[in-house]
mmCIF file of C-alpha atoms and ligand atoms in Angstrom:
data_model
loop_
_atom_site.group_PDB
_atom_site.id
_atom_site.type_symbol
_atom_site.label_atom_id
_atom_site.label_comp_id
_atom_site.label_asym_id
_atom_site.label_seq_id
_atom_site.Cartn_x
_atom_site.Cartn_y
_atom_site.Cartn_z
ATOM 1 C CA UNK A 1 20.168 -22.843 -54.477
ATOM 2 C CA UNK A 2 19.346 -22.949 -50.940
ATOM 3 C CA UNK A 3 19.645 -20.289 -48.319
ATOM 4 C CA UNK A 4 22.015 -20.429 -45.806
ATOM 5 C CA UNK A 5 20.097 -19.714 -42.186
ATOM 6 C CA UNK A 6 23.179 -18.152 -40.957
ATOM 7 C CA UNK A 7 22.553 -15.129 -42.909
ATOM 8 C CA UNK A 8 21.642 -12.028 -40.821
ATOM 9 C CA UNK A 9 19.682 -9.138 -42.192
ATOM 10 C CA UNK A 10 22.097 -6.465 -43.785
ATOM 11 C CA UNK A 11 20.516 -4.247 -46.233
ATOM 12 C CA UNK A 12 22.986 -1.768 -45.900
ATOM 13 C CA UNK A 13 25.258 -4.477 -47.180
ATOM 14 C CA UNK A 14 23.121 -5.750 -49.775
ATOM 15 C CA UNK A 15 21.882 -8.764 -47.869
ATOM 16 C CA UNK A 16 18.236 -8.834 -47.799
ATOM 17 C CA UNK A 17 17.035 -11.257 -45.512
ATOM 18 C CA UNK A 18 14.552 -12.381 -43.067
ATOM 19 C CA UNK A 19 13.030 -15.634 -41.346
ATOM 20 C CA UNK A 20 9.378 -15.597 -40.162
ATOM 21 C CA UNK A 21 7.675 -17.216 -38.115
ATOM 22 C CA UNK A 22 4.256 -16.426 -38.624
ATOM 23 C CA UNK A 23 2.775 -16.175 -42.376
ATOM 24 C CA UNK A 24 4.430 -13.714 -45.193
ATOM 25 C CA UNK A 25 2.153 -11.743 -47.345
ATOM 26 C CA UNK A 26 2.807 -9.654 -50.247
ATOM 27 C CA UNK A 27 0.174 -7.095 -51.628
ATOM 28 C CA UNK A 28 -1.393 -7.107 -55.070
ATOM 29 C CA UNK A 29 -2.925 -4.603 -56.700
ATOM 30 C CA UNK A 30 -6.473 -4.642 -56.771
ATOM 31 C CA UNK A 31 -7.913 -4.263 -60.487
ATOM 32 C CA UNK A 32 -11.352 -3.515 -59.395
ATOM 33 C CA UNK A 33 -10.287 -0.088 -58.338
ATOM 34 C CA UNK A 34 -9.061 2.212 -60.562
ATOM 35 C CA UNK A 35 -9.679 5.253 -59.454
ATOM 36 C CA UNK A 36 -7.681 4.424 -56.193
ATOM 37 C CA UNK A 37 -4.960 2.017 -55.383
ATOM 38 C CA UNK A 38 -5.898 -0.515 -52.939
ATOM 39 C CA UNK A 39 -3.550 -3.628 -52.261
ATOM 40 C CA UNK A 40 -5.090 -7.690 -51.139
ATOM 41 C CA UNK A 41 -2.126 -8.725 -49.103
ATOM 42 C CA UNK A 42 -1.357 -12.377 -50.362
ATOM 43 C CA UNK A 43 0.241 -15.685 -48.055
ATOM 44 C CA UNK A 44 2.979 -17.135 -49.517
ATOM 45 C CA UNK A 45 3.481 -21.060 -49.313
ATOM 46 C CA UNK A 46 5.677 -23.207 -50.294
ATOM 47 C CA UNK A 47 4.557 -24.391 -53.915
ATOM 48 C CA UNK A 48 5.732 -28.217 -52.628
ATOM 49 C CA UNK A 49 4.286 -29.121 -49.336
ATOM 50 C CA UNK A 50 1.842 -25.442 -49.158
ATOM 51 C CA UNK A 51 3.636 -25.159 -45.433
ATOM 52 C CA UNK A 52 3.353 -21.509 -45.044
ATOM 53 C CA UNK A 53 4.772 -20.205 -41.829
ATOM 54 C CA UNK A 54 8.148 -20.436 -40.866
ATOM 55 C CA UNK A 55 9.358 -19.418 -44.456
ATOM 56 C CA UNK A 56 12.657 -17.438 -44.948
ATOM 57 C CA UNK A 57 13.013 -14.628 -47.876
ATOM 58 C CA UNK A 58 16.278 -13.966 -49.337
ATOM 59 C CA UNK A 59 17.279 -11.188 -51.971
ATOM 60 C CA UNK A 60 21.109 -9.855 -51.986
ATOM 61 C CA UNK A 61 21.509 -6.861 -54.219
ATOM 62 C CA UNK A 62 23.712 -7.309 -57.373
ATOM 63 C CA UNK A 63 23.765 -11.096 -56.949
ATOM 64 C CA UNK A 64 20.261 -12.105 -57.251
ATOM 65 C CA UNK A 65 17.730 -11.030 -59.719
ATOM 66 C CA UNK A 66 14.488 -12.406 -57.792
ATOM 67 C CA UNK A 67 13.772 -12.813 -54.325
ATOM 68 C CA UNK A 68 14.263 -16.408 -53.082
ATOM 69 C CA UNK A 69 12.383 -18.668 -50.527
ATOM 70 C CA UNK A 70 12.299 -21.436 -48.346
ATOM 71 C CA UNK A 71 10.123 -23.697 -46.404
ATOM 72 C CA UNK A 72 11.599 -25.575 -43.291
ATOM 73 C CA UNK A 73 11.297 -28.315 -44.484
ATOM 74 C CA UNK A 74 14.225 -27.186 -47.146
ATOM 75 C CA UNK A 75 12.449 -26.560 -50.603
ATOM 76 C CA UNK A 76 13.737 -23.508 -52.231
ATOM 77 C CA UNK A 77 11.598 -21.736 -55.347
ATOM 78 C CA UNK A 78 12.147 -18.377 -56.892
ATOM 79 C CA UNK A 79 9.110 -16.457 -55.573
ATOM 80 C CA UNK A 80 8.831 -13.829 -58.472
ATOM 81 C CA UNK A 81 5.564 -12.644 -57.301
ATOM 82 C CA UNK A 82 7.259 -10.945 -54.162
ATOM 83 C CA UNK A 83 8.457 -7.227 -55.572
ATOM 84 C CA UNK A 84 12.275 -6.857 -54.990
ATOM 85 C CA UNK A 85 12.396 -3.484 -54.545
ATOM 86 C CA UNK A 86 8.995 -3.955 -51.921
ATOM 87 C CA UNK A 87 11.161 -6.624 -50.370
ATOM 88 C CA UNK A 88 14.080 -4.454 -50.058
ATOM 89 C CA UNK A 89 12.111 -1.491 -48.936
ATOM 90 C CA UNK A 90 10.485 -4.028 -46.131
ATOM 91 C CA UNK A 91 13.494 -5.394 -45.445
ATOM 92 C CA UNK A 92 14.906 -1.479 -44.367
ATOM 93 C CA UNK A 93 11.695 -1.209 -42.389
ATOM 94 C CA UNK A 94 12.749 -4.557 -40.430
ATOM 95 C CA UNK A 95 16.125 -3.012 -40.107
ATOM 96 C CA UNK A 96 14.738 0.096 -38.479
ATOM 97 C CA UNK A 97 14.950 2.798 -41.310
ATOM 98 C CA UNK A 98 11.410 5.047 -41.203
ATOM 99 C CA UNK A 99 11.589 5.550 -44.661
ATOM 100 C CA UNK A 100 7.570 7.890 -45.394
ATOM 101 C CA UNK A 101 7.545 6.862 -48.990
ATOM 102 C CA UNK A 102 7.125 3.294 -48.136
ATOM 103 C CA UNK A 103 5.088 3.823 -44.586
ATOM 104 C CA UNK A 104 2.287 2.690 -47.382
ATOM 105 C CA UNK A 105 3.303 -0.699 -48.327
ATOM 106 C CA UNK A 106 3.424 -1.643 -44.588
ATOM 107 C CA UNK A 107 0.228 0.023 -44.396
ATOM 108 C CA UNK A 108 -1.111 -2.284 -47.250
ATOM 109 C CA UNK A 109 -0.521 -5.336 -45.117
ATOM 110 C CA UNK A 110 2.317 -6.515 -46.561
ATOM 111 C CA UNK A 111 5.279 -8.086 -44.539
ATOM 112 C CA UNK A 112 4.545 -10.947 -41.260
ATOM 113 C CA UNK A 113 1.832 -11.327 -40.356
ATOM 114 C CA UNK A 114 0.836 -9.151 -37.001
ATOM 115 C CA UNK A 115 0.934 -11.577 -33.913
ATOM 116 C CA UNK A 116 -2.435 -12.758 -33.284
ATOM 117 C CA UNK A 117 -4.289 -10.191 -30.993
ATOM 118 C CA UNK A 118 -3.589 -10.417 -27.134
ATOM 119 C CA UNK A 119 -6.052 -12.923 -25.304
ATOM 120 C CA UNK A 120 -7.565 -10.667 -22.783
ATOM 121 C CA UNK A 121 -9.512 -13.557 -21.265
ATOM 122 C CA UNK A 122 -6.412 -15.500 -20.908
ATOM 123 C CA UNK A 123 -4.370 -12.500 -19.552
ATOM 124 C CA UNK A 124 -7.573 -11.833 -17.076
ATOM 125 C CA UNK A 125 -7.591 -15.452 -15.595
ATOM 126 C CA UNK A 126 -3.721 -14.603 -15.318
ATOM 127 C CA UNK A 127 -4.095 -11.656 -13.518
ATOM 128 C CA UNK A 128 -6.984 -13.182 -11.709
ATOM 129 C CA UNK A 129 -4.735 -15.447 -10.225
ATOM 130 C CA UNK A 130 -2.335 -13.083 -9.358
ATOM 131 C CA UNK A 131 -5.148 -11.155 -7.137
ATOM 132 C CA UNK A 132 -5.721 -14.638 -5.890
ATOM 133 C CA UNK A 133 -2.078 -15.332 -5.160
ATOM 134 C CA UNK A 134 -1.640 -11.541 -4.061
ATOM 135 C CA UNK A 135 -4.274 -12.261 -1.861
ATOM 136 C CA UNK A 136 -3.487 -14.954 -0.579
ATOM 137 C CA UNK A 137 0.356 -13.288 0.630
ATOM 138 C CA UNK A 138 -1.977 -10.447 2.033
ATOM 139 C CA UNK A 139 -3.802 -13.105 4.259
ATOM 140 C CA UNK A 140 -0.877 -14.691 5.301
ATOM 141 C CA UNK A 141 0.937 -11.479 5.778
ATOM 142 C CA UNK A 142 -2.089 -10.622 7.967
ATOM 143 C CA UNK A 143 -1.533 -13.842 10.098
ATOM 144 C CA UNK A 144 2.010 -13.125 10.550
ATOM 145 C CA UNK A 145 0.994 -9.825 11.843
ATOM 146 C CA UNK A 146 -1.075 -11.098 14.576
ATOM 147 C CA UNK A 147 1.257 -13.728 15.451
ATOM 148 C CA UNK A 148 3.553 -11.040 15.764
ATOM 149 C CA UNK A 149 1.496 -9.156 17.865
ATOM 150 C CA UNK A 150 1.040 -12.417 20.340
ATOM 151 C CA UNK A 151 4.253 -12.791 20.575
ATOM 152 C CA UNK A 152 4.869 -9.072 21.039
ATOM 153 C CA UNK A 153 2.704 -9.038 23.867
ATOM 154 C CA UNK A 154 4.075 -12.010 25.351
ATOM 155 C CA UNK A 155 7.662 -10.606 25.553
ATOM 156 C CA UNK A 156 6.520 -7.454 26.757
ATOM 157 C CA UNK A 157 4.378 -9.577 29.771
ATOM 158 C CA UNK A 158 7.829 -11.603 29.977
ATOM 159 C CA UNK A 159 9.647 -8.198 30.560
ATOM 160 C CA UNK A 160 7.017 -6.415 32.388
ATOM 161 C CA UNK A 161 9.047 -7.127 35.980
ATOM 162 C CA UNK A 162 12.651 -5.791 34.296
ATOM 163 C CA UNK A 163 10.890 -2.616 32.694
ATOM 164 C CA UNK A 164 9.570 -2.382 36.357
ATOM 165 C CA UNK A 165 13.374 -2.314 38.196
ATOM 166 C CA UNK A 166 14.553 0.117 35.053
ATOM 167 C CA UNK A 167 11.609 1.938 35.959
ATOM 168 C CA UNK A 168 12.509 2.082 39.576
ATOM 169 C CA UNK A 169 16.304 2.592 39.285
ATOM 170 C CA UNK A 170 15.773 5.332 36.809
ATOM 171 C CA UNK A 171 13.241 7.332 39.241
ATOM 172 C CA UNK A 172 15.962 6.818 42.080
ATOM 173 C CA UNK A 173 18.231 7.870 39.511
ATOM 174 C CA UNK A 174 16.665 10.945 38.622
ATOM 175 C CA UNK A 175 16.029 11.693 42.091
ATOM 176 C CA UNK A 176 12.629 10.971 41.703
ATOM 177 C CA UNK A 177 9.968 9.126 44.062
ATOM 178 C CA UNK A 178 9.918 5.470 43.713
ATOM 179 C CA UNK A 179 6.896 4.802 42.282
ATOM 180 C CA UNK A 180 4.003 2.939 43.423
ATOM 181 C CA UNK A 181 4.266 -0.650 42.401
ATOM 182 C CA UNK A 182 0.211 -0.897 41.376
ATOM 183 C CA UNK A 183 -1.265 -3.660 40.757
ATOM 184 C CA UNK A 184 -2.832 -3.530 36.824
ATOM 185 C CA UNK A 185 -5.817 -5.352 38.563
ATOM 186 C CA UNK A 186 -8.713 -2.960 39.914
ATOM 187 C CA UNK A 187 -8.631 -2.725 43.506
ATOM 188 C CA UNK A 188 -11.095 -4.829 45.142
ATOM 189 C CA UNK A 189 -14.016 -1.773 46.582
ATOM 190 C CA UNK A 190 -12.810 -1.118 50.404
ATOM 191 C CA UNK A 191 -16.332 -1.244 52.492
ATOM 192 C CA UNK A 192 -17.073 1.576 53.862
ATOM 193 C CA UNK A 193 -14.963 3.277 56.836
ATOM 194 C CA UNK A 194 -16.410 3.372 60.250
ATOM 195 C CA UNK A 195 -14.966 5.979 62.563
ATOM 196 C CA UNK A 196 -13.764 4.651 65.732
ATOM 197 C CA UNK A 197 -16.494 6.063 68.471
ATOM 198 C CA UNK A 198 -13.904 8.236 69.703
ATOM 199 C CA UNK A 199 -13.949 10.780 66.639
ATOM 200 C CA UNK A 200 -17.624 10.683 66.979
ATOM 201 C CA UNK A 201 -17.240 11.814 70.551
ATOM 202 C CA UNK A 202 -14.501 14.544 69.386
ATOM 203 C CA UNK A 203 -17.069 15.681 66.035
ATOM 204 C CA UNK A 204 -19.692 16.232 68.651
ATOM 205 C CA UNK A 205 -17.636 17.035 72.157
ATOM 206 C CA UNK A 206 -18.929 14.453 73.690
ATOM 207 C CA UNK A 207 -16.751 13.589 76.868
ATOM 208 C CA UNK A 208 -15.991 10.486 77.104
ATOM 209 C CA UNK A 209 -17.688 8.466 80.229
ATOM 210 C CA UNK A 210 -15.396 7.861 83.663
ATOM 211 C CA UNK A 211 -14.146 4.586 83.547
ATOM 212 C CA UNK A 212 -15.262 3.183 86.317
ATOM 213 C CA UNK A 213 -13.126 0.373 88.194
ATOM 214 C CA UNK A 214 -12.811 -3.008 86.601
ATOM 215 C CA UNK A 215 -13.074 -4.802 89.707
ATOM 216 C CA UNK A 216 -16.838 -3.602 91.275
ATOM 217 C CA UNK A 217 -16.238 -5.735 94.541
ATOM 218 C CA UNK A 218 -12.853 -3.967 95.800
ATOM 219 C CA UNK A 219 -12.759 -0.948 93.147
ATOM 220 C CA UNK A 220 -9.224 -1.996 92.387
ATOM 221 C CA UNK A 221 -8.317 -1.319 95.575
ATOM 222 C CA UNK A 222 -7.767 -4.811 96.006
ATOM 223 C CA UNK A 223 -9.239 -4.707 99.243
ATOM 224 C CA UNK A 224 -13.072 -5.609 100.378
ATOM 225 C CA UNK A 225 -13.384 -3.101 103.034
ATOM 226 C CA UNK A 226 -16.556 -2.343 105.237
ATOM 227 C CA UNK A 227 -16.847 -0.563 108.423
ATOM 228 C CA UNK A 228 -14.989 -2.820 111.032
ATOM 229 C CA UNK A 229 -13.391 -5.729 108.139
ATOM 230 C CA UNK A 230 -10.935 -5.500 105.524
ATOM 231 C CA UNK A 231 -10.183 -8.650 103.893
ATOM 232 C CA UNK A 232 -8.329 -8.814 100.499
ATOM 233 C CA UNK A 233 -10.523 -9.349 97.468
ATOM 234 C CA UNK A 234 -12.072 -12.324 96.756
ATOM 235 C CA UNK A 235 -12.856 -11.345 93.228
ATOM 236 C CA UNK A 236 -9.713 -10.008 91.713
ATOM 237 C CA UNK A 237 -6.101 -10.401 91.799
ATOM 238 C CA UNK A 238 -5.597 -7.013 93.485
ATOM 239 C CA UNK A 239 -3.478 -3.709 92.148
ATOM 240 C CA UNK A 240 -0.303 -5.643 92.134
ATOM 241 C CA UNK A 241 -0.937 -8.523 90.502
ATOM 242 C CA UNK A 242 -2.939 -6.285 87.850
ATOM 243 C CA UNK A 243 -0.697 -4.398 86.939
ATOM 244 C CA UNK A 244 1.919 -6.850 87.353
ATOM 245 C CA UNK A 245 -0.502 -8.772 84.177
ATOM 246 C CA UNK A 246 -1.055 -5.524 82.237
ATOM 247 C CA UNK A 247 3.107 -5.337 82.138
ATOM 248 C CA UNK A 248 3.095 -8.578 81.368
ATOM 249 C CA UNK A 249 0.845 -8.553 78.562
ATOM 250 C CA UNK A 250 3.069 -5.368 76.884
ATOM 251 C CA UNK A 251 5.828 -7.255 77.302
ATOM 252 C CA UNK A 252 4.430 -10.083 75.017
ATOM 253 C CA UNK A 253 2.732 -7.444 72.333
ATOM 254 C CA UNK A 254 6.657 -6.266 72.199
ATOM 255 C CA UNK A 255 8.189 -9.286 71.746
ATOM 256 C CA UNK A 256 5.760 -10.265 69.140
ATOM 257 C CA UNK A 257 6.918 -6.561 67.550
ATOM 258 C CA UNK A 258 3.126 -6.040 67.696
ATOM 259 C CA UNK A 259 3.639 -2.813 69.886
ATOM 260 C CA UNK A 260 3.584 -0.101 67.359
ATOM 261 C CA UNK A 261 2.595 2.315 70.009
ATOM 262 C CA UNK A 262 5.444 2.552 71.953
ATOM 263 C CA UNK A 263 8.306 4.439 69.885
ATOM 264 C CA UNK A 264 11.768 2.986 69.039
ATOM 265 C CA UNK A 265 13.278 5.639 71.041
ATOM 266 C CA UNK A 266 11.669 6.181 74.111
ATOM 267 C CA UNK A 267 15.164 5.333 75.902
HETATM 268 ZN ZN1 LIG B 301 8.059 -26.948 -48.610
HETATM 269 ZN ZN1 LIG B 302 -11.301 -6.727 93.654
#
């Protein structure tokens, strides 16, 4: 009679039933000790075609007398070496029922099969290539970063002349001084100062010499004059015309707006 794979493990409800993938084993008693018990877990397999994984068991209380199997491939056989009341007891243990009587049956080895122990080499090339790939993010990450940065620092270049008006119009806001606009570049060194001659004279009272006329032949006077002549000079223009030049010549510094000297409101 075969067994329907629609079943679902009930052993409250009598239905004792399970489908595994992996081999089944039931235990045997070992007859070569007798002063303990010790159990040889045993594979089941199909007593057909010997397939022995992917087998399902099948024992419902007060309807079957023996536990009942199947191999995929569909052959059923009564598998009387399979204890019922181990199967139903294993069956509970499936179901999630700690039951400490039986904690030694499971202990025996009998049941599926454990899954085959974890492949750490294969989980370590895993991982391995997750601290590759993690890697990896953390180097691109790294890029972004600088990019970033670049870009950061271009913008801020880009709004180095606004942040320099908000600068300003929050000084004149505050009341405060308008600040210097300084240039981020070092000043070029200024050579060294001389002092004009006259602060020399002042540092060390030194009056400062007579100027003497600028024209030596008539002494400005515009006029060569010896006892008995008097002719006008020969060599210079005369008072007049000198000072007619030296008016002429602040004229031009004050149309040129060179004459700093002279202040705005001398009128
Ligand atoms: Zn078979
Ligand atoms: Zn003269």
């Amino acid at each position: 009679m075969p067994i329907s794979p629609w079943r679902a493990l009930s052993p409250d409800n009598g239905d004792h039933y399970l489908a595994f993938e992996r081999r089944f084993r039931y235990v045997v008693e070992d007859p070569e000790h007798t002063w303990r018990r010790v159990w040889i877990p045993t594979v089941i397999a199909c007593p057909v075609c010997e397939a022995d994984t992917g087998l399902r068991l099948a024992y419902m209380s007060g309807v079957d007398a023996v536990v009942e199997a199947a191999c995929p491939v569909g052959h059923t056989w009564v598998e009387t070496r399979v204890d019922v009341s181990q199967w139903m007891a294993y069956c509970r243990f499936r179901a999630g029922s700690q039951e400490f009587d039986w904690l030694w049956l499971i202990e025996a080895g009998f049941g599926e099969e454990p899954p085959p122990p974890i492949d750490y080499a294969k989980e370590l090339r895993t991982a391995a290539g997750e601290v590759a790939k993690y890697g990896k993010r953390k180097a691109k990450a790294k890029v972004r970063r600088e990019v970033r940065k670049v870009k950061k620092k271009v913008r801020n270049e880009a709004m180095r002349p606004v942040a320099a008006v908000l600068r300003t119009a929050w000084a004149m806001q505050s009341g405060g001084v308008e600040p210097v606009k300084a240039s981020r570049r070092r000043p070029a060194p200024k050579p060294p100062k001389t002092p004009p001659v006259s602060a020399y004279r002042k540092a060390y009272g030194v009056q400062a010499p007579e100027k003497g006329p600028k024209c030596l032949a008539c002494e400005d006077s515009g006029q060569i004059t010896a006892p008995g002549i008097s002719v006008p000079c020969t060599e210079c223009d005369g008072p007049a015309a000198a000072a007619l030049a030296a008016a002429e010549r602040r004229a031009e510094r004050a149309r040129q707006g060179k004459d700093e000297r002279r202040p705005a409101t001398s009128k």
